[in-house]
mmCIF file of C-alpha atoms in Angstrom:
data_model
loop_
_atom_site.group_PDB
_atom_site.id
_atom_site.type_symbol
_atom_site.label_atom_id
_atom_site.label_comp_id
_atom_site.label_asym_id
_atom_site.label_seq_id
_atom_site.Cartn_x
_atom_site.Cartn_y
_atom_site.Cartn_z
ATOM 1 C CA UNK A 1 1.275 -6.675 22.293
ATOM 2 C CA UNK A 2 -1.914 -5.322 22.646
ATOM 3 C CA UNK A 3 -1.530 -2.339 20.382
ATOM 4 C CA UNK A 4 -4.891 -0.835 21.613
ATOM 5 C CA UNK A 5 -3.388 -0.774 25.053
ATOM 6 C CA UNK A 6 0.073 0.351 23.995
ATOM 7 C CA UNK A 7 -1.484 3.288 22.010
ATOM 8 C CA UNK A 8 -3.888 4.145 24.928
ATOM 9 C CA UNK A 9 -0.634 4.084 27.226
ATOM 10 C CA UNK A 10 1.213 6.476 24.867
ATOM 11 C CA UNK A 11 -1.850 8.848 24.815
ATOM 12 C CA UNK A 12 -1.911 8.562 28.438
ATOM 13 C CA UNK A 13 1.740 9.744 28.800
ATOM 14 C CA UNK A 14 1.471 12.484 26.258
ATOM 15 C CA UNK A 15 1.398 16.042 27.703
ATOM 16 C CA UNK A 16 1.474 17.542 24.171
ATOM 17 C CA UNK A 17 5.014 17.134 23.580
ATOM 18 C CA UNK A 18 5.064 13.436 22.297
ATOM 19 C CA UNK A 19 3.290 14.398 19.119
ATOM 20 C CA UNK A 20 1.922 10.567 18.682
ATOM 21 C CA UNK A 21 0.689 9.767 15.181
ATOM 22 C CA UNK A 22 1.460 8.216 11.969
ATOM 23 C CA UNK A 23 5.010 8.037 10.633
ATOM 24 C CA UNK A 24 5.927 8.928 6.968
ATOM 25 C CA UNK A 25 5.339 6.484 4.060
ATOM 26 C CA UNK A 26 8.986 5.365 3.619
ATOM 27 C CA UNK A 27 9.408 4.571 7.312
ATOM 28 C CA UNK A 28 6.059 2.625 7.195
ATOM 29 C CA UNK A 29 7.444 0.790 4.315
ATOM 30 C CA UNK A 30 10.753 0.161 6.178
ATOM 31 C CA UNK A 31 8.965 -1.127 9.184
ATOM 32 C CA UNK A 32 6.956 -3.536 7.084
ATOM 33 C CA UNK A 33 10.186 -5.058 6.094
ATOM 34 C CA UNK A 34 11.163 -5.967 9.557
ATOM 35 C CA UNK A 35 8.754 -8.931 9.731
ATOM 36 C CA UNK A 36 6.955 -7.630 12.862
ATOM 37 C CA UNK A 37 3.749 -9.171 14.159
ATOM 38 C CA UNK A 38 0.511 -6.906 13.201
ATOM 39 C CA UNK A 39 0.028 -5.437 16.568
ATOM 40 C CA UNK A 40 3.459 -4.071 17.210
ATOM 41 C CA UNK A 41 3.781 -2.995 13.380
ATOM 42 C CA UNK A 42 0.717 -0.925 13.573
ATOM 43 C CA UNK A 43 1.810 0.684 17.014
ATOM 44 C CA UNK A 44 5.135 1.637 15.562
ATOM 45 C CA UNK A 45 3.503 3.004 12.175
ATOM 46 C CA UNK A 46 0.516 4.588 13.651
ATOM 47 C CA UNK A 47 0.924 5.592 17.393
ATOM 48 C CA UNK A 48 4.667 6.327 18.107
ATOM 49 C CA UNK A 49 6.036 9.674 18.876
ATOM 50 C CA UNK A 50 6.799 11.860 15.807
ATOM 51 C CA UNK A 51 9.269 14.116 17.668
ATOM 52 C CA UNK A 52 12.151 12.594 19.663
ATOM 53 C CA UNK A 53 11.120 13.191 23.345
ATOM 54 C CA UNK A 54 11.754 12.288 26.817
ATOM 55 C CA UNK A 55 9.477 9.685 28.812
ATOM 56 C CA UNK A 56 10.696 9.574 32.387
ATOM 57 C CA UNK A 57 14.379 9.176 32.381
ATOM 58 C CA UNK A 58 14.293 7.494 28.810
ATOM 59 C CA UNK A 59 15.104 9.605 25.759
ATOM 60 C CA UNK A 60 12.670 8.152 22.970
ATOM 61 C CA UNK A 61 13.623 8.356 19.171
ATOM 62 C CA UNK A 62 11.232 8.823 16.127
ATOM 63 C CA UNK A 63 11.129 5.841 13.981
ATOM 64 C CA UNK A 64 12.881 7.729 11.350
ATOM 65 C CA UNK A 65 15.627 8.298 13.744
ATOM 66 C CA UNK A 66 15.574 4.640 14.613
ATOM 67 C CA UNK A 67 15.897 3.586 10.906
ATOM 68 C CA UNK A 68 18.912 5.673 10.633
ATOM 69 C CA UNK A 69 20.667 4.492 13.786
ATOM 70 C CA UNK A 70 24.199 2.923 13.519
ATOM 71 C CA UNK A 71 23.479 0.344 16.131
ATOM 72 C CA UNK A 72 20.556 -0.970 14.154
ATOM 73 C CA UNK A 73 22.499 -3.591 12.071
ATOM 74 C CA UNK A 74 24.007 -4.915 14.999
ATOM 75 C CA UNK A 75 20.922 -5.329 17.462
ATOM 76 C CA UNK A 76 18.084 -6.488 14.778
ATOM 77 C CA UNK A 77 19.972 -9.767 14.156
ATOM 78 C CA UNK A 78 18.780 -10.400 17.828
ATOM 79 C CA UNK A 79 15.413 -8.983 17.242
ATOM 80 C CA UNK A 80 16.193 -6.000 19.518
ATOM 81 C CA UNK A 81 14.759 -2.796 17.968
ATOM 82 C CA UNK A 82 16.623 0.383 19.574
ATOM 83 C CA UNK A 83 14.091 3.109 20.036
ATOM 84 C CA UNK A 84 15.941 5.365 22.529
ATOM 85 C CA UNK A 85 18.525 5.771 25.347
ATOM 86 C CA UNK A 86 18.438 5.607 29.102
ATOM 87 C CA UNK A 87 20.026 8.390 31.159
ATOM 88 C CA UNK A 88 23.373 6.763 31.366
ATOM 89 C CA UNK A 89 23.479 6.023 27.649
ATOM 90 C CA UNK A 90 22.272 2.426 27.612
ATOM 91 C CA UNK A 91 20.326 1.621 24.555
ATOM 92 C CA UNK A 92 16.631 1.345 25.141
ATOM 93 C CA UNK A 93 15.120 -1.607 23.067
ATOM 94 C CA UNK A 94 11.841 -3.404 22.156
ATOM 95 C CA UNK A 95 12.302 -7.193 21.890
ATOM 96 C CA UNK A 96 10.384 -8.012 18.712
ATOM 97 C CA UNK A 97 11.217 -11.553 18.852
ATOM 98 C CA UNK A 98 8.285 -12.305 21.244
ATOM 99 C CA UNK A 99 4.586 -11.379 20.683
ATOM 100 C CA UNK A 100 4.440 -9.397 24.034
ATOM 101 C CA UNK A 101 7.302 -7.143 22.953
ATOM 102 C CA UNK A 102 9.277 -6.717 26.266
ATOM 103 C CA UNK A 103 11.213 -3.622 26.467
ATOM 104 C CA UNK A 104 14.661 -3.212 28.167
ATOM 105 C CA UNK A 105 18.025 -1.956 28.115
ATOM 106 C CA UNK A 106 21.403 -3.192 26.266
ATOM 107 C CA UNK A 107 24.142 -1.987 28.737
ATOM 108 C CA UNK A 108 26.808 0.153 26.772
ATOM 109 C CA UNK A 109 29.491 -2.178 28.579
ATOM 110 C CA UNK A 110 27.672 -5.165 26.832
ATOM 111 C CA UNK A 111 27.409 -3.510 23.602
ATOM 112 C CA UNK A 112 30.937 -2.228 23.214
#
């Protein structure tokens, strides 16, 4: 992941409701324990929305909310970080197993 491009993209999308910036220290430490590559780690620590928000049809959680998600324990063994929801309830994830960190959805039907 090119964290500079990702940060620039988030700033481009920001119309003053994303509140992009640093997360709290406890969440920064939690993220460091996830064994992420440096680019995605810094992006999630420093350039992620600090308020839950909507980006297009996708609901994006704060990193504090991600840390508290009940489905986190089920998805992280597959290196899927759940960061939001699609309009139909599908889980929006970042695949942190690959350096490029592709994003996608885990369908509720597959998850259940």
